[in-house]
Amino acid sequence: KAMKVLDASICRDVADREPIGAGKTFSADVGRLFCLTKIFAEQYPTKATHVWYYGNSERARITLPVHSSPWTTYSSKMIYPHETGDWHVAVFGPDDRVLQTYQFKVMALQ
């Protein structure tokens, strides 16, 4: 039942299952960010979960279906201008095991 993340990015938008404006730092007026993940699953259908953290505080938990392999999917989160600093998205497999964690920063407006 192996599942792994083949590729992922934090980005400003997604088009045709490709990241637009991917990066590690974003300005506080970014509005919404996306976590795009390409997942390999030995068995499907199954699910993966994106958990968005601001610091150590969980801000969103989105369960996404995985219908084939490899499967590309994404979640998004509104980022408010006061939510500056360290963020990360943890990608969980169907057994609630963390497959991968992606860190990014939101920078205060100058």
Coordinates of N, CA and C in Angstrom, one line a residue, residues 15-87:
A15 N -2.5 25.7 -13.2 CA -3.2 25.6 -14.5 C -2.8 24.3 -15.2
D16 N -3.7 23.5 -15.7 CA -3.4 22.3 -16.3 C -2.5 21.4 -15.5
R17 N -2.8 21.4 -14.2 CA -2.1 20.6 -13.2 C -0.6 20.9 -13.1
E18 N -0.3 22.2 -13.5 CA 1.1 22.6 -13.4 C 1.1 23.9 -12.5
P19 N 2.2 24.0 -11.7 CA 2.3 25.2 -10.7 C 2.6 26.5 -11.5
I20 N 2.0 27.6 -11.1 CA 2.3 28.9 -11.6 C 2.7 29.7 -10.4
G21 N 3.9 30.4 -10.6 CA 4.5 31.2 -9.5 C 4.9 30.4 -8.3
A22 N 5.5 29.3 -8.5 CA 6.0 28.4 -7.4 C 7.2 29.2 -6.7
G23 N 7.3 28.9 -5.4 CA 8.4 29.5 -4.6 C 8.5 29.1 -3.2
K24 N 9.4 29.7 -2.5 CA 9.6 29.4 -1.0 C 9.2 30.6 -0.2
T25 N 9.1 31.8 -0.8 CA 8.7 33.0 -0.1 C 7.7 33.7 -0.9
F26 N 6.7 34.3 -0.2 CA 5.6 35.0 -0.8 C 5.3 36.2 0.0
S27 N 4.8 37.3 -0.6 CA 4.5 38.5 0.1 C 3.2 38.4 0.8
A28 N 3.0 39.2 1.8 CA 1.8 39.1 2.7 C 0.5 39.4 1.9
D29 N 0.6 40.0 0.8 CA -0.6 40.3 0.0 C -0.9 39.3 -1.1
V30 N -0.3 38.1 -1.0 CA -0.4 37.1 -2.0 C -1.9 36.6 -2.1
G31 N -2.7 36.7 -1.1 CA -4.1 36.3 -1.1 C -4.3 34.8 -0.9
R32 N -4.1 34.0 -1.9 CA -4.3 32.6 -1.8 C -3.1 31.8 -2.3
L33 N -2.7 30.8 -1.6 CA -1.6 29.9 -2.1 C -2.2 28.5 -2.3
F34 N -1.5 27.8 -3.2 CA -1.8 26.4 -3.5 C -0.7 25.5 -3.2
C35 N -1.0 24.3 -2.8 CA -0.1 23.2 -2.6 C -0.4 22.1 -3.6
L36 N 0.4 22.0 -4.6 CA 0.2 21.0 -5.7 C 1.1 19.8 -5.5
T37 N 0.5 18.6 -5.5 CA 1.3 17.4 -5.2 C 1.0 16.4 -6.3
K38 N 2.1 15.7 -6.7 CA 2.0 14.6 -7.7 C 2.3 13.3 -6.8
I39 N 1.3 12.4 -6.8 CA 1.4 11.3 -5.8 C 1.5 10.0 -6.6
F40 N 2.3 9.1 -6.1 CA 2.4 7.7 -6.6 C 1.7 6.9 -5.5
A41 N 0.7 6.1 -6.0 CA 0.0 5.2 -5.0 C 0.0 3.8 -5.6
E42 N 0.4 2.8 -4.8 CA 0.4 1.4 -5.2 C -1.0 0.9 -5.4
Q43 N -1.9 1.3 -4.6 CA -3.3 0.9 -4.7 C -4.2 2.2 -4.7
Y44 N -5.2 2.2 -5.5 CA -6.1 3.3 -5.6 C -7.5 2.7 -6.0
P45 N -8.6 3.4 -5.8 CA -8.6 4.8 -5.2 C -8.2 4.8 -3.8
T46 N -7.7 5.9 -3.4 CA -7.3 6.1 -2.0 C -7.4 7.6 -1.7
K47 N -6.7 8.1 -0.7 CA -6.7 9.5 -0.4 C -5.4 10.0 0.2
A48 N -5.2 11.3 0.0 CA -4.1 12.0 0.6 C -4.7 13.2 1.3
T49 N -4.0 13.7 2.3 CA -4.5 14.9 3.1 C -3.4 16.0 3.1
H50 N -3.8 17.2 2.8 CA -2.9 18.3 3.0 C -3.3 19.0 4.3
V51 N -2.3 19.2 5.2 CA -2.6 20.0 6.4 C -1.7 21.2 6.4
W52 N -2.3 22.4 6.4 CA -1.6 23.7 6.3 C -1.4 24.2 7.7
Y53 N -0.2 24.5 8.0 CA 0.2 25.0 9.4 C 0.8 26.4 9.3
Y54 N 0.4 27.3 10.2 CA 1.0 28.6 10.3 C 1.7 28.5 11.6
G55 N 3.1 28.5 11.6 CA 3.8 28.2 12.8 C 3.5 26.8 13.1
N56 N 3.1 26.5 14.4 CA 2.7 25.1 14.8 C 1.2 25.0 14.8
S57 N 0.5 26.0 14.4 CA -1.0 25.9 14.5 C -1.6 25.4 13.2
E58 N -2.4 24.4 13.3 CA -3.1 23.9 12.1 C -4.1 24.8 11.7
R59 N -4.1 25.2 10.4 CA -5.0 26.2 9.8 C -6.0 25.6 8.9
A60 N -5.7 24.5 8.2 CA -6.6 23.9 7.3 C -6.2 22.4 7.1
R61 N -7.2 21.6 6.9 CA -7.0 20.1 6.7 C -7.9 19.7 5.5
I62 N -7.3 19.4 4.4 CA -8.1 19.1 3.2 C -7.8 17.7 2.7
T63 N -8.8 16.8 2.7 CA -8.6 15.4 2.2 C -8.9 15.4 0.7
L64 N -8.0 14.8 0.0 CA -8.1 14.8 -1.5 C -8.1 13.4 -2.0
P65 N -9.1 13.1 -2.9 CA -9.1 11.7 -3.5 C -7.9 11.5 -4.5
V66 N -7.4 10.2 -4.5 CA -6.4 9.8 -5.4 C -7.0 8.7 -6.3
H67 N -7.3 8.9 -7.6 CA -8.0 8.0 -8.4 C -7.1 7.1 -9.3
S68 N -5.9 7.5 -9.5 CA -5.0 6.7 -10.3 C -3.5 7.0 -9.9
S69 N -2.6 6.4 -10.6 CA -1.2 6.7 -10.2 C -0.3 6.8 -11.4
P70 N 0.5 7.9 -11.6 CA 0.6 9.0 -10.6 C -0.7 9.9 -10.7
W71 N -0.9 10.6 -9.6 CA -2.1 11.4 -9.5 C -1.7 12.8 -9.1
T72 N -2.1 13.9 -9.8 CA -1.8 15.2 -9.4 C -3.0 15.9 -8.8
T73 N -2.8 16.5 -7.7 CA -4.0 17.1 -7.0 C -3.5 18.3 -6.2
Y74 N -4.4 19.2 -5.7 CA -3.9 20.3 -5.0 C -5.0 20.8 -4.0
S75 N -4.5 21.6 -3.1 CA -5.4 22.3 -2.1 C -5.0 23.7 -2.1
S76 N -5.8 24.6 -1.6 CA -5.4 26.0 -1.5 C -5.9 26.6 -0.1
K77 N -5.2 27.7 0.2 CA -5.5 28.3 1.5 C -5.4 29.8 1.4
M78 N -6.4 30.5 1.9 CA -6.3 32.0 2.0 C -5.2 32.4 2.9
I79 N -4.3 33.3 2.6 CA -3.3 33.8 3.4 C -3.6 35.3 3.7
Y80 N -3.8 35.6 5.0 CA -4.2 36.9 5.4 C -3.0 37.7 5.6
P81 N -3.0 39.1 5.3 CA -1.8 39.9 5.4 C -1.1 39.9 6.7
H82 N -1.8 39.6 7.8 CA -1.1 39.6 9.2 C -0.4 38.2 9.4
E83 N -0.7 37.2 8.6 CA -0.1 35.9 8.8 C 1.3 35.7 8.2
T84 N 2.2 36.6 8.7 CA 3.6 36.5 8.2 C 4.4 35.6 9.0
G85 N 5.4 35.0 8.4 CA 6.3 34.1 9.1 C 6.3 32.8 8.4
D86 N 6.6 31.8 9.3 CA 6.8 30.4 8.8 C 5.5 29.6 8.6
W87 N 5.4 29.0 7.5 CA 4.2 28.1 7.2 C 4.8 26.8 6.7

